[in-house]
XYZ file of C-alpha atoms in Angstrom:
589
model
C -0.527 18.906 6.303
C -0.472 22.160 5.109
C 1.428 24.769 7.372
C -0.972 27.980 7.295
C 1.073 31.362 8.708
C -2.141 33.555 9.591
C -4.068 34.728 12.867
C -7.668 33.924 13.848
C -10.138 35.187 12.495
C -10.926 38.143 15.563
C -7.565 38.822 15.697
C -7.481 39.814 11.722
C -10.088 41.718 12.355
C -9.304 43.856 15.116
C -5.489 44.100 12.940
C -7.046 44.741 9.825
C -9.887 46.476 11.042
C -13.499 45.616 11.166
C -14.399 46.357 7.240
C -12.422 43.489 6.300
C -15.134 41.271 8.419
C -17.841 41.081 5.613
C -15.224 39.731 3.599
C -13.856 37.665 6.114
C -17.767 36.167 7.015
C -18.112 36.030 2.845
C -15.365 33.387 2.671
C -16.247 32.108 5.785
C -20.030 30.982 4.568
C -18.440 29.350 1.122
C -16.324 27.405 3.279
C -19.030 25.593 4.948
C -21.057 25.514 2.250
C -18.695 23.212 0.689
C -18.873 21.041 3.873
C -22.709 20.719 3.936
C -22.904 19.849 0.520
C -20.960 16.775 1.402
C -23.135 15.850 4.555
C -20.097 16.611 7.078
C -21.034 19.308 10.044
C -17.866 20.980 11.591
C -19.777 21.209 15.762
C -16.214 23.426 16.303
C -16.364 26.500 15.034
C -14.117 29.102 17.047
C -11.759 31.525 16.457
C -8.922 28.954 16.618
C -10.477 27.295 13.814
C -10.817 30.127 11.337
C -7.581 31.772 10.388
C -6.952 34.229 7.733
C -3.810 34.112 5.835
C -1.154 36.265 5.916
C -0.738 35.937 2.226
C -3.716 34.701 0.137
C -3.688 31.457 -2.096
C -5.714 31.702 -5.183
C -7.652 34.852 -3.904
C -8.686 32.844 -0.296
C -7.833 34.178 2.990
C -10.123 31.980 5.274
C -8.968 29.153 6.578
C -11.335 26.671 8.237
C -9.550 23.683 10.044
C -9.631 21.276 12.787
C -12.053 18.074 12.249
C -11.892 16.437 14.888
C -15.219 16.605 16.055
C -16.706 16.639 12.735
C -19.877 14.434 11.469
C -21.608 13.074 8.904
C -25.390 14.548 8.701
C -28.203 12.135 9.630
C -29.437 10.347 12.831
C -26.607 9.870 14.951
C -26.032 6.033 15.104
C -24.571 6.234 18.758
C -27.052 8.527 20.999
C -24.050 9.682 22.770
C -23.149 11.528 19.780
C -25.962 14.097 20.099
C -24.581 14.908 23.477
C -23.462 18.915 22.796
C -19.804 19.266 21.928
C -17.428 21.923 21.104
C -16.283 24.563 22.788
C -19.069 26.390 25.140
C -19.487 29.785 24.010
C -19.537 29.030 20.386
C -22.182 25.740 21.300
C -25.524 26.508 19.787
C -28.624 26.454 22.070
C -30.330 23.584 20.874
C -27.527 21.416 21.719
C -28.185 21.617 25.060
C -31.433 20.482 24.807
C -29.703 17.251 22.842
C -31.116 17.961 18.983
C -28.600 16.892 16.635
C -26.001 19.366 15.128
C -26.693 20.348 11.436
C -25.784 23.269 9.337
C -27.956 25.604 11.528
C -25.685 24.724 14.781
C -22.573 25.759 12.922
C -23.921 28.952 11.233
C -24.619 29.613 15.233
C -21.373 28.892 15.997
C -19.895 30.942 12.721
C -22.240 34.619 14.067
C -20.739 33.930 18.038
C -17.324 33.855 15.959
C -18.493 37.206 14.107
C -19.816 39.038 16.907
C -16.920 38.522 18.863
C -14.998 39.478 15.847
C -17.352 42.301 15.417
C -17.306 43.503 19.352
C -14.257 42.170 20.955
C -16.225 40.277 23.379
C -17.722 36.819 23.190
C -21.701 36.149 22.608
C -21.882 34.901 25.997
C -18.691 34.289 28.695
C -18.025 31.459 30.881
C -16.237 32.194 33.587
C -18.293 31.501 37.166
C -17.934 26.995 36.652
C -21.592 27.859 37.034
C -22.696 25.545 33.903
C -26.222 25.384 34.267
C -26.509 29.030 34.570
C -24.457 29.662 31.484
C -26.523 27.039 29.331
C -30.142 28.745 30.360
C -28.434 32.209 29.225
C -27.150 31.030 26.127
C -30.555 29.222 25.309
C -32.583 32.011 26.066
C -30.296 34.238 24.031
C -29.034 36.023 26.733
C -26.015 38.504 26.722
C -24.848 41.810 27.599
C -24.776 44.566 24.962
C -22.175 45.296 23.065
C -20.192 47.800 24.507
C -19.153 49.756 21.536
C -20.590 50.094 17.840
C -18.645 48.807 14.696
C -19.238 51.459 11.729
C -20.457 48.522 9.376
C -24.141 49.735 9.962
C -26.977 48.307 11.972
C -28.247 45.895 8.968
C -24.710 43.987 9.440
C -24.853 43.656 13.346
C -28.899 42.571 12.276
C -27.476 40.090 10.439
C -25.183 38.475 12.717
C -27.831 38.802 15.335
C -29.954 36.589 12.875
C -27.155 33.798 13.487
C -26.605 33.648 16.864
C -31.140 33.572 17.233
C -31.544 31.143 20.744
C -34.242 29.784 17.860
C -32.869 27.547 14.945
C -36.188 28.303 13.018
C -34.733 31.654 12.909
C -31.449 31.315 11.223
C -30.906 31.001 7.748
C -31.030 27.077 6.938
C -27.858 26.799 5.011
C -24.769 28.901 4.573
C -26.196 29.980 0.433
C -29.000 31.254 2.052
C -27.094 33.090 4.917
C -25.259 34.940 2.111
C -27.922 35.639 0.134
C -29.512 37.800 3.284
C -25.567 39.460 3.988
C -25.918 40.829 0.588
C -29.078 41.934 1.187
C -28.160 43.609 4.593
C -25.360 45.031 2.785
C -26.071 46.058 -0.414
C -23.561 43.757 -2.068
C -23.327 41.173 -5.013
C -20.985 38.349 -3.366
C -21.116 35.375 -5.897
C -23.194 32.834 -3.699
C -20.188 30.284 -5.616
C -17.065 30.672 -7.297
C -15.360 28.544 -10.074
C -13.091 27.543 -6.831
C -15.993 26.155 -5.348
C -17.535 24.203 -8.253
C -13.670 22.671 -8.700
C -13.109 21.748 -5.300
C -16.551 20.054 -5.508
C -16.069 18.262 -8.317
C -12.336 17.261 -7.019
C -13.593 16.238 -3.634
C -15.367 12.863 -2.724
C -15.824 9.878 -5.047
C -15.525 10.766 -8.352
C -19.121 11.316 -9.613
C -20.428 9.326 -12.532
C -17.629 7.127 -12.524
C -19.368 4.809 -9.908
C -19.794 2.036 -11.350
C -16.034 1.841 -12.784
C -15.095 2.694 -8.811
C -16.977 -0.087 -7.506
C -15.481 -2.600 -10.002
C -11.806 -2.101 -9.194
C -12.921 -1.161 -5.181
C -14.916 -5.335 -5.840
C -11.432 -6.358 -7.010
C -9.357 -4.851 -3.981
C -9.283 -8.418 -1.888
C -6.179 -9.508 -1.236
C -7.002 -13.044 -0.556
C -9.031 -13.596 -3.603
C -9.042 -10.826 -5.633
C -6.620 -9.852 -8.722
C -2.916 -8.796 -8.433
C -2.785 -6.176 -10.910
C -6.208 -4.239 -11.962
C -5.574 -1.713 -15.142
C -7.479 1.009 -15.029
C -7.555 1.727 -18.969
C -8.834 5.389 -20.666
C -8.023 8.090 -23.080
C -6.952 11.421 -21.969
C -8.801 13.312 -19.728
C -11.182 10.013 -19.046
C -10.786 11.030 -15.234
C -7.785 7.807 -14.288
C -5.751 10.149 -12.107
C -9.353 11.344 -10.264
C -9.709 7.880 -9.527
C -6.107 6.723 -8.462
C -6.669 9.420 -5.659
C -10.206 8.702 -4.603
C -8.551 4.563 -4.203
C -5.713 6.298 -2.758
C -7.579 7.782 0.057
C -10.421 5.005 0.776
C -7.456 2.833 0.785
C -6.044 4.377 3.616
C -9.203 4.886 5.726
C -9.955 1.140 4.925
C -6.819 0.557 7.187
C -4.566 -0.444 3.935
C -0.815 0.762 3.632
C -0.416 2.418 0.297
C 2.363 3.132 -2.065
C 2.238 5.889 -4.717
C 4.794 4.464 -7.487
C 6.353 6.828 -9.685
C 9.293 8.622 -7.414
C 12.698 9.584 -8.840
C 14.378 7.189 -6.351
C 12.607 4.163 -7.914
C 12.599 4.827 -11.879
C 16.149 6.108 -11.616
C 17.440 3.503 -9.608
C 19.440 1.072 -11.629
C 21.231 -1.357 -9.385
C 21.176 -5.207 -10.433
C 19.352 -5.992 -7.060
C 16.763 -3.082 -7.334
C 14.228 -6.049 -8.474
C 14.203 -8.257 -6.143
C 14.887 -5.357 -3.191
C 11.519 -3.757 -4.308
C 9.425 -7.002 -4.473
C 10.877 -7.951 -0.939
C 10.250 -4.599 0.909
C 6.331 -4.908 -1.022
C 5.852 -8.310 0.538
C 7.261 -7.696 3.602
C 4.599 -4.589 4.042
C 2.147 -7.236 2.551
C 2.318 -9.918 5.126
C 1.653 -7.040 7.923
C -1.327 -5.632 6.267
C -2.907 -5.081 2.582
C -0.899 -3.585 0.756
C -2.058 -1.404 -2.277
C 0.905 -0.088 -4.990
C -1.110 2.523 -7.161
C 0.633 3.637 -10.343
C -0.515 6.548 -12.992
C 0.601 6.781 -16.642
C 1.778 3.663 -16.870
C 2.367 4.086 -20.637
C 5.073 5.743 -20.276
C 6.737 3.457 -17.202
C 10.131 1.190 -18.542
C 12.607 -0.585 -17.543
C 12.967 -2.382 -14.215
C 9.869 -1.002 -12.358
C 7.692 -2.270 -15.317
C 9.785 -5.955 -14.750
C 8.749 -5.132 -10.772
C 4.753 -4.966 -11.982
C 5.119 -7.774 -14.300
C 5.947 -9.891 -11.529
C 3.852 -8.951 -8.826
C 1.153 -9.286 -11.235
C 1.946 -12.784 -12.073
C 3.539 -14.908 -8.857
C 1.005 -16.443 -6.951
C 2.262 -17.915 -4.137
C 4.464 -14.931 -2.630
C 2.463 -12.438 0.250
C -0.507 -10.631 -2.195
C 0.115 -7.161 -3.363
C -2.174 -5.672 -5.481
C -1.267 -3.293 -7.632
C -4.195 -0.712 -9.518
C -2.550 1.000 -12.937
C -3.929 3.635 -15.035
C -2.958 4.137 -18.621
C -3.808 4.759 -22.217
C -3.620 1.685 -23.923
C -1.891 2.188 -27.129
C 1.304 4.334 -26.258
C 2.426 1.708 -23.824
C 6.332 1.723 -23.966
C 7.371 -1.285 -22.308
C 7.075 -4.805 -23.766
C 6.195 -6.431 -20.261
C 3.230 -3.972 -19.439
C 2.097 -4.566 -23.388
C 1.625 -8.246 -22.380
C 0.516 -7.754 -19.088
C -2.347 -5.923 -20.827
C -3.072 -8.545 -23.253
C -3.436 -11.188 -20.982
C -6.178 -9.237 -19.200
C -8.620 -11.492 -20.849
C -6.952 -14.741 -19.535
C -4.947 -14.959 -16.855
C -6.678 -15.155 -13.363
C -4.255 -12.489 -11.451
C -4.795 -9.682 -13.899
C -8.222 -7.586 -14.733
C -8.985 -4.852 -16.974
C -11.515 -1.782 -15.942
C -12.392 0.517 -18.619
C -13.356 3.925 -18.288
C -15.573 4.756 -21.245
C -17.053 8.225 -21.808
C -19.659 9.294 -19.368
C -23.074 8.451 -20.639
C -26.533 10.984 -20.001
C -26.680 9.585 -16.697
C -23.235 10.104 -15.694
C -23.274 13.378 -17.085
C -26.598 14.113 -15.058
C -24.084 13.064 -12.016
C -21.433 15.497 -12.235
C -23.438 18.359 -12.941
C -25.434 17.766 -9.818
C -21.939 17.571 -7.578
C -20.874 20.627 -9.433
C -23.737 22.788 -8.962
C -24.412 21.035 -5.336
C -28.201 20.449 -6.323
C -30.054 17.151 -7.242
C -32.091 18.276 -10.227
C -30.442 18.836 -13.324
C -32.911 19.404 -16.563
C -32.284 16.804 -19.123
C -31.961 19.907 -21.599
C -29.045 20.754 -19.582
C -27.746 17.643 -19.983
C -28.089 16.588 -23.050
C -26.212 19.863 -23.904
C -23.474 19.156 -21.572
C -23.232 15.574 -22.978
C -23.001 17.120 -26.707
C -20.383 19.590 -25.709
C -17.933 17.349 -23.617
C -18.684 14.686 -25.989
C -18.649 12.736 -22.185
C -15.022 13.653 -21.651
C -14.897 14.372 -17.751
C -11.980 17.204 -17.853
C -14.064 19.081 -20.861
C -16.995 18.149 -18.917
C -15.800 19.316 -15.799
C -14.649 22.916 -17.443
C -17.555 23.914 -18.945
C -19.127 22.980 -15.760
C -16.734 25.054 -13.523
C -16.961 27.936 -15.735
C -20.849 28.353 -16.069
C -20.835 27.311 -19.937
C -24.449 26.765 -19.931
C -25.779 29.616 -17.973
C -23.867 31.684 -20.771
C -25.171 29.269 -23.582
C -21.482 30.028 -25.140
C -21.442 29.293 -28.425
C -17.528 28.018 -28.463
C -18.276 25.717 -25.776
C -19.112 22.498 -28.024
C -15.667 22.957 -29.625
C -14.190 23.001 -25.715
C -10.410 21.230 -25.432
C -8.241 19.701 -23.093
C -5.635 22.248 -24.042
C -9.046 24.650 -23.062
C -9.599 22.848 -19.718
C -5.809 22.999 -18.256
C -5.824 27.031 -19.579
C -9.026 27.673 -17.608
C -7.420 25.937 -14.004
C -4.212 28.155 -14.925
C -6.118 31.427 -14.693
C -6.130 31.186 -10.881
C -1.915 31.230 -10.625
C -0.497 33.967 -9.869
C 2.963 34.802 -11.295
C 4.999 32.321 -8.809
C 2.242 29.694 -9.683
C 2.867 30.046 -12.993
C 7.118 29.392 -12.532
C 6.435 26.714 -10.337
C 4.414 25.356 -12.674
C 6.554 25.716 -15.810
C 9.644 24.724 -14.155
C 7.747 21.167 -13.562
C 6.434 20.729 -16.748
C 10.164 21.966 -18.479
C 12.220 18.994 -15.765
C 8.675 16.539 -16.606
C 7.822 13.646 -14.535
C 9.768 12.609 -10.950
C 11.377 16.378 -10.010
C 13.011 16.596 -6.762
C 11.962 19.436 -5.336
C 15.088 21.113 -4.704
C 15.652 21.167 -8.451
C 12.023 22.220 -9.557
C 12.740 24.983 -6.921
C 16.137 25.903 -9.065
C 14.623 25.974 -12.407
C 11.435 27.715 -11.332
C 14.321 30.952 -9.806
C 11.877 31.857 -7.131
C 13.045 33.321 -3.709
C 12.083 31.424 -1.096
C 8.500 32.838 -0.181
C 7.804 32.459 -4.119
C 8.560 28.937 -3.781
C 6.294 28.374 -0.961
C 3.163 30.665 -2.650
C 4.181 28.913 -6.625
C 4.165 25.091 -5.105
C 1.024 25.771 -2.774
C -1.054 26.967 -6.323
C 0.399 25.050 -8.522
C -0.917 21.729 -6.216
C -4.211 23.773 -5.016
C -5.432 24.181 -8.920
C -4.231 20.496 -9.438
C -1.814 20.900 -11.910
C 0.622 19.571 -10.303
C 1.340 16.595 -8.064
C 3.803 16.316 -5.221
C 4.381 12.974 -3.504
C 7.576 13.009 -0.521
C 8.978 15.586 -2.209
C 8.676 14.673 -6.148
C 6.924 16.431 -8.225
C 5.198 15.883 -11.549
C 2.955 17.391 -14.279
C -0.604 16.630 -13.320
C -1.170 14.987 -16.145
C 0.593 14.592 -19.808
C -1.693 17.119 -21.542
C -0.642 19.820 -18.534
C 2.749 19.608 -19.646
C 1.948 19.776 -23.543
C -0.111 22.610 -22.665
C 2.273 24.802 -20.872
C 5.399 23.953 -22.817
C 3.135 24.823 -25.856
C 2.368 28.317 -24.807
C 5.907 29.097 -23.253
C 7.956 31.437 -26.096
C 11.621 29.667 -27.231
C 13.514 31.557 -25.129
C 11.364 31.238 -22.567
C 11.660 27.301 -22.356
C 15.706 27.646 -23.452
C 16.080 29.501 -20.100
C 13.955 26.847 -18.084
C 16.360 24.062 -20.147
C 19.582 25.742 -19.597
C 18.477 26.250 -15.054
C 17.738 22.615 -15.346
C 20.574 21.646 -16.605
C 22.371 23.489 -14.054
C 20.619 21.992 -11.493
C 21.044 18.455 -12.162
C 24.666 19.191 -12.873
C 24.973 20.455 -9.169
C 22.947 17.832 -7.469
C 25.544 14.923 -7.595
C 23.859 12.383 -9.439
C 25.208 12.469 -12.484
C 24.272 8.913 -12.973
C 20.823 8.896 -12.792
C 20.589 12.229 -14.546
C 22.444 11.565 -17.343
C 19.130 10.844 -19.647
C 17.358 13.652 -18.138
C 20.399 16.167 -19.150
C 20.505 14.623 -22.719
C 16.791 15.761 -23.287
C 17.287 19.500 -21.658
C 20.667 19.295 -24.234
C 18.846 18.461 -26.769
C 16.561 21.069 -26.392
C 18.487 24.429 -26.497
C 20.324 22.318 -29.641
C 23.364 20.996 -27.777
C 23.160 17.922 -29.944
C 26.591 16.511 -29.454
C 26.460 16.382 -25.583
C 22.640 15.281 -25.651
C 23.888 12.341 -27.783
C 27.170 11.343 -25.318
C 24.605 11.673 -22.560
C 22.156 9.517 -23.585
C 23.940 6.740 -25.296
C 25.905 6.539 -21.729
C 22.029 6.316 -20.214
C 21.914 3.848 -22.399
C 24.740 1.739 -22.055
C 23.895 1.784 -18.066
C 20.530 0.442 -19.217
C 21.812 -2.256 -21.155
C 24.039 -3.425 -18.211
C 20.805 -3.271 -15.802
C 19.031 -5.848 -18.025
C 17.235 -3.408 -18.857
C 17.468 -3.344 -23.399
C 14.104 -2.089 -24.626
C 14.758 0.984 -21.803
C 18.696 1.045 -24.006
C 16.896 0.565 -27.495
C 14.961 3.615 -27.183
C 17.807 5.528 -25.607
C 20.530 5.130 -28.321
C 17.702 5.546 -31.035
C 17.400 9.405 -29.312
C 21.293 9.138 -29.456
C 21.076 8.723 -33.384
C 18.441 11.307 -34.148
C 21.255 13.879 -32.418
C 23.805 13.195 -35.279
C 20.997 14.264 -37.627
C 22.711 13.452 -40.744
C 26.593 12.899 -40.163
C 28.046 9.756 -41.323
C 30.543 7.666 -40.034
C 32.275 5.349 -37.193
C 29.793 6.963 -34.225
C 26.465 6.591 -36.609
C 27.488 2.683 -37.073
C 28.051 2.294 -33.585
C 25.073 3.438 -32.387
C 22.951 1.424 -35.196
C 24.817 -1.664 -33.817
C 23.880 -1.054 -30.081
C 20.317 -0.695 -31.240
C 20.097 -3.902 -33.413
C 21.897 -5.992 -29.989
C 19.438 -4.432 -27.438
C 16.496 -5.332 -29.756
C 18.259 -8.945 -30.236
């Protein structure tokens, strides 16, 4: 989790000083907003529980944290769970009296946190172990008077007064509509949403209008009967990597031990025995508890993980684990996986799910999760369906940045390229490093070389990482990171000037030199070498990469490396261009 250096939220204010507060409430109110649109109530709602940053992340300061007495909205299942808990000056009134919580109880709970905030007191103290006297004050709304006044004018203290009402019927029913009356109070024009609420909407939850696609591969997830390896098949920006992490997380809530594939200490490992030690540690986990390997990109996966796949995919009698991989069908590298996916069709162990562009319905879907309503007009969506052409990253752009409500005219000719450059707006200037020195060193980046390419101090390399995996644009799993996706990195590379990207090469290079595997690295320094136009060195490098591939078993991995090797001679002629045409022609054979 997420280490957040900040103070509570009554501390910042009485730093900071109590005109920061409407600000403070402002970000506050979004921030369970977001919750209630998902159903979940927080019941905990203290000034423990709200801290403010010491250094923003994409423009937020608020924190809200601590679940552990969170719930799902609806009728409480167990009736012990409508028994009041939380902490007892921040408990709303009705509570006691054993309603349910809902979003009224915490908007109670956020205007105790404000007053106290607001008058460096609590609503109401406990402090005699004289409960039942402290519950008939609190539901009666009784409390002492503030001792001192604020300077943010009477309307504001109104307004929290409006919160902490002993009657629900008196609050504002949801956190919108609680805004809505603080800009009233104070005169102000706080966006009820931002484009970083819409996003972390439509990021948050099952992906919406893929359902039906979700509950195919979730039908297939039985390790007893169901398939070994499930692709997950669609063009770019069809939403695969949405997915992966949606399966990801039910996975692990389902009580299944998961694997991410894709780290640096897997593809680059080349060992003779790094087969068999792979499929033994999977099946080891398997006969514990279901085991789930997800993979992403699969198209461009070679060499022995892809042999690893092939043969989890295909052996039937060894401990089941299933594997889910996403890909675009027709770049797929390795020769294995290209099988793999034709025999989708026929052979038992292996299933194919297709994710197709989002129909009128689907469409209709994720425009209700983005705007956080239920009632979309089919005008709206029919224009949303033209425009996106049912892509879900166009889709989810011109949703995220209000394309209809501005009726833009560019917005049917909307891009991927468009959609990444609208997330990247929210970086700051470390974000942006961070995020360029990931794309420049590509998929499976230590960290501690992503942090010497990106030449950030340290407290730039904690603000650039944090953005760069709060906008999505890039991933991070145990310390590897990776371009969200292959048109991020085409993006940013394609609007970072020559010397620019030279200076990202040349760091890299640098860096892998200095971290001490000069093995592994040795095709990853032939492509930065190749790239500021050291083509002699990028060829040694990578028909060495090659050679080691060759020796691993591994020769459609070594065919493609010495043909790189070749196109660095460009057009010289002799003893080195033969050799390297022979070590192609006995890899393919």
């Amino acid at each position: 989790m997420e280490h957040v250096a900040g103070r509570n939220l009554t501390e910042a204010a009485r730093d900071d000083g109590p005109e920061k507060l409407i600000a403070f409430a402002v970000e506050a109110l979004r921030a369970l907003a977001f919750l209630h649109d998902f159903g979940v109530i927080h019941r905990d709602l203290k000034p423990a529980n709200l801290l403010v940053r010491d250094q923003a992340k994409l423009d937020c300061n608020v924190v809200l944290l601590d679940f552990g007495l969170a719930q799902e909205l609806g009728p409480a299942s167990d009736p012990t769970s409508q028994a009041p808990v939380g902490t007892l000056p921040y408990i709303a009134p009705e509570l006691f009296e054993g309603q349910p919580a809902g979003p009224r109880s915490d908007l109670y709970s956020l205007g105790a946190v404000l007053f106290e905030a607001l008058h460096g007191e609590p609503l109401h103290t406990f402090d005699d172990d004289d409960l039942p006297s402290f519950v008939e004050r609190v539901k009666r709304g009784r409390h002492a008077p503030p001792s001192s006044r604020t300077g943010l004018g009477p309307k504001f203290e109104e307004w929290v007064r409006a919160l902490v009402s002993p009657d629900p019927a008196d609050r504002p029913a949801k956190a919108r509509e609680a805004l809505a009356r603080l800009n009233d109070a104070c005169s102000d024009r706080h966006a009820l949403e931002t484009d970083l609420d819409r996003r972390a909407r439509l990021a948050s939850g099952p992906p919406p209008g893929r359902e039906k696609e979700v509950q195919r591969v979730l039908s297939d997830l039985d390790p007893e009967r169901g398939p070994r390896f499930v692709w997950l098949c669609g063009g770019e920006g069809s939403g695969k990597t949405r997915v992966l992490r949606y399966l990801s997380s039910k996975a692990v809530r389902d009580g299944w031990d998961v694997e991410l594939i894709g780290t640096t200490q897997w593809v680059d490992d080349i060992d003779a025995d790094f087969t068999d030690e792979l499929l033994s540690r999977l099946r080891g986990r398997a006969s514990k508890q279901p085991t789930l390997v997800l993979v992403d990109e699969l198209e461009t996966l070679e060499g022995k993980l892809a042999t690893v796949l092939d043969r989890l995919a295909r052996e039937h009698k060894a401990p089941p684990v299933q594997v889910v991989g996403a890909a675009r069908p027709a770049p797929i590298q390795s020769p294995r996986l290209r099988k793999l996916l034709e025999d989708a069709d026929t052979v038992p162990t292996v299933s194919r799910v297709d994710l197709e562009p989002l129909d009128a319905r689907a469409v209709g879907k994720v425009a209700e999760r983005a705007s956080g309503v239920t009632k979309i007009s089919k005008r709206r969506v029919d224009w949303l369906l033209r425009a996106s052409q049912g892509t879900p990253l166009v889709l989810e752009n011109l949703l995220v940045g209000q394309a209809w409500e501005r009726e833009s005219p560019d917005a049917a000719r909307f891009s991927l390229g468009d959609a990444v450059g609208q997330r990247m707006v929210s970086l700051q200037e470390a974000g942006r490093a961070w995020l360029a020195a990931v794309c420049v060193l590509g998929k499976d980046s230590a960290e501690r070389i992503v942090a010497d390419v990106a030449g950030l101090d340290s407290d730039g390399r904690s603000r650039g990482s944090l953005e760069a995996l709060a906008t999505g644009l890039a991933t991070r799993r145990r310390g590897v990171w990776s371009p969200d996706s292959e048109t991020v990195q085409r993006y940013v590379l394609s609007n970072l000037d020559q010397e620019s990207r030279n200076t990202l090469h040349r760091r890299a290079i640098q860096a892998l030199r200095k971290s001490g595997e000069q093995r592994a690295d040795d095709w990853k320094l032939a492509r930065h070498h190749a790239a500021v136009g050291n083509a002699r060195e990028a060829c040694n490098l990578a028909a060495q990469s090659a050679r080691l591939a060759d020796e691993a078993g591994d020769p459609s991995v070594a065919a493609d490396r010495y043909r790189f090797a070749l196109v660095q001679l460009g057009r010289k002629r002799g003893q080195r261009r033969y050799e390297l045409r022979m070590a192609i022609g006995n890899a393919l054979r």
